[in-house]
Every structure is written in structure tokens, then in C-alpha cells.
């Protein structure tokens, strides 16, 4: 059964605490931090994450789309992140970033953009806890799933198997009841979903729906 991580980016920003509670049936909450530099959009930052932290029991899964990233890792952990995911692109010292995240007591994730080959992660397989395949160009919610990312999910799934480590394989972007079973079949164990959950009136049913279609795959 895949882990479902609703992405708060698609929530009603005027009512974040309520929106967060509305997806409390999911074990993780995905929080997208964007800087308008690494990605062409600005979302929210550590003060918002810190303000929400006391009102949720979910694992805070923070996806940093910022460059540089290292100067903000400590602040992200202090704001209440349980997992910190950084991008492999634009970071010559990715290994150090992952070491720093672990030293801060968080699970260490690496996100990989659509144009980056899976082999870019071959030298971090001994340290990474979460791999996040971007199935859209990062920066915005509500985009269409990029079919070309399916083979990459399979390759990374095999790399994880070879590593012998319990690495979680996530997919982020365009995940709905049509695409979820396909990415799970390719090896995904974590589904990040924004608009397909927050775009529905009944969020609990939307989360259950994603789990159900994935289990049938
Ligand atoms: C995009 C973000 C995603 C986004 C996904 O850069 O990383 O987490 O919220 O949104 P949907 O599920 O609507 O594609
Ligand atoms: Zn994300």
C-alpha cells in the first residue's frame, strides 16, 4: 500500500490550518517551499511550516525547491520538518546536504527533475532515505503527468532493490486515480498529490480513492 502525501500547495491558502486538518487521514503532509529562482514560482517558507506544526500529527515532508539549499536546512528542521527533500540539480555538494539533513535528525530525500537521468542518484544510494521523481516540471500544482517519467521510476526502483536499503520511492506531480496505479506498478511507494486531493470536496474520500486504485494495480 503506497504512502499518500497530500501537497498543501493546492490547498486554500486563506485557511491552511483547516485545510491541513481536512487531510489528516493521510500519514504525511507534503510542503513545497519555492524561491522564485530554482523554480519560477514562490510558495511559502519556514515560518508557515513552523506555525502549522503544532496542529498536525502527520509527518512533515518538506520539498525544498530553493537554491542555494544548504543555508536553509537547519531552519527547515527547526520549523518542524520530519523529512527534508532537496534537488539533485544545481547542487554540487548533494552528498553533504544529505549528511547535514541526517545530522539534523530528519529523513533525507532527493528530488529529481524530468530532464535528469536516474543515474544522477547512483552515488547517493548509500545515504538517501527518500527519492522523489518529479513527474511534472517543479514549480506549480495542477500540471499533467509526464508519461516519459514512468521508465525512470522503474529504473530507480531497481537501483533501490540493488542497494538493499529501505529507500522510499515517491512520485510528485499529476498524480490522480488514473496515474497512481501506473506509477505504483512501476515501483512507487509514495504518492504526492495536490490538486487531485485538495480539488475535491471530500478530501478523505480522495485519499482513500488513491489508496484503493493503487492496491488494485
Ligand atoms: C510541484 C510540487 C508538487 C505539487 C503537485 O512542483 O512539487 O508537490 O504540489 O501538485 P499536483 O498533484 O497538483 O500535480
Ligand atoms: Zn513537491
Coordinates of N, CA, C and O and ligand atoms in Angstrom, one line a residue, residues 7-10 30 32 34 39 63 65 132 134 136-144 172-175 192-196, ligand 1:
X7 N -0.3 17.3 -1.0 CA 0.6 18.5 -1.1 C -0.2 19.8 -0.8 O -1.2 20.1 -1.6
X8 N 0.2 20.5 0.2 CA -0.5 21.7 0.7 C -0.6 22.8 -0.3 O -1.3 23.8 -0.2
X9 N 0.3 22.7 -1.4 CA 0.4 23.7 -2.4 C -1.0 24.0 -3.0 O -1.3 25.1 -3.5
X10 N -1.8 22.9 -3.1 CA -3.1 23.1 -3.8 C -4.3 23.4 -2.8 O -5.4 23.4 -3.2
X30 N 2.8 16.9 2.6 CA 3.9 17.4 1.7 C 3.9 18.9 1.6 O 2.8 19.5 1.3
X32 N 5.7 22.2 -0.1 CA 6.5 22.7 -1.1 C 7.0 24.1 -0.9 O 6.3 25.1 -0.9
X34 N 9.2 27.1 -2.3 CA 9.7 27.6 -3.6 C 10.2 29.0 -3.5 O 9.7 29.8 -2.8
X39 N 12.9 27.5 -9.0 CA 11.7 27.3 -9.8 C 11.0 28.6 -10.0 O 11.2 29.5 -9.2
X63 N 9.6 19.6 0.8 CA 10.3 19.6 -0.5 C 10.8 20.9 -0.8 O 10.1 21.9 -1.1
X65 N 12.5 23.5 -3.0 CA 12.9 23.9 -4.4 C 13.5 25.3 -4.3 O 12.9 26.3 -4.8
X132 N 12.4 11.2 -4.8 CA 11.2 11.8 -5.3 C 11.3 12.1 -6.8 O 12.0 13.1 -7.2
X134 N 10.1 13.7 -10.0 CA 9.2 14.8 -10.4 C 8.6 14.3 -11.7 O 9.3 14.2 -12.7
X136 N 6.3 16.2 -13.2 CA 6.0 17.4 -13.8 C 7.2 18.3 -13.6 O 8.1 18.0 -12.8
X137 N 7.3 19.4 -14.4 CA 8.4 20.4 -14.1 C 8.0 21.1 -12.8 O 6.9 21.6 -12.6
X138 N 8.9 21.0 -11.8 CA 8.6 21.6 -10.5 C 8.3 23.1 -10.5 O 8.8 23.8 -11.4
X139 N 7.4 23.5 -9.7 CA 7.0 24.9 -9.6 C 5.5 25.2 -9.5 O 5.2 26.2 -8.9
X140 N 4.7 24.3 -10.0 CA 3.3 24.5 -10.0 C 2.5 23.3 -9.7 O 2.9 22.2 -10.2
X141 N 1.3 23.4 -9.1 CA 0.4 22.3 -9.0 C -0.5 22.2 -10.2 O -0.5 23.1 -11.0
X142 N -1.2 21.1 -10.3 CA -2.2 21.0 -11.4 C -1.7 20.8 -12.8 O -2.5 21.0 -13.7
X143 N -0.5 20.4 -12.9 CA 0.0 20.1 -14.3 C -0.2 18.6 -14.6 O -0.5 17.8 -13.8
X144 N -0.1 18.4 -16.0 CA -0.3 17.0 -16.4 C 0.9 16.1 -16.2 O 2.0 16.5 -16.4
X172 N 5.9 12.8 -7.7 CA 5.3 14.1 -7.3 C 4.9 14.8 -8.6 O 5.8 15.1 -9.4
X173 N 3.6 15.0 -8.8 CA 3.1 15.8 -10.0 C 2.2 15.0 -10.9 O 2.5 13.9 -11.4
X174 N 1.0 15.5 -11.0 CA 0.0 14.9 -11.8 C -0.5 13.5 -11.4 O -1.0 12.7 -12.2
X175 N -0.4 13.3 -10.1 CA -0.9 12.0 -9.5 C -2.4 12.1 -9.2 O -2.9 12.9 -8.5
X192 N 2.7 11.7 -3.9 CA 2.4 13.0 -3.5 C 1.3 13.6 -4.5 O 1.4 13.5 -5.7
X193 N 0.3 14.1 -3.9 CA -0.9 14.6 -4.7 C -1.4 15.9 -4.2 O -1.8 15.9 -3.0
X194 N -1.5 16.9 -5.0 CA -2.0 18.2 -4.6 C -3.5 18.4 -5.1 O -4.4 18.2 -4.4
X195 N -3.6 18.7 -6.4 CA -4.9 19.1 -6.9 C -5.9 17.9 -6.9 O -7.1 18.2 -6.8
X196 N -5.4 16.7 -7.0 CA -6.4 15.6 -7.1 C -7.0 15.3 -5.7 O -8.0 14.6 -5.6
Ligands
LIG1 C1 5.2 20.8 -7.8 C2 5.2 20.3 -6.4 C3 4.1 19.4 -6.2 C4 2.7 19.8 -6.5 C5 2.0 18.7 -7.1 O1 6.4 21.5 -8.0 O2 6.4 19.8 -6.0 O3 4.2 18.8 -4.9 O4 2.0 20.3 -5.4 O5 0.7 19.2 -7.5 P1 -0.3 18.2 -8.4 O6 -0.5 17.0 -7.6 O7 -1.5 19.1 -8.5 O8 0.4 17.9 -9.6

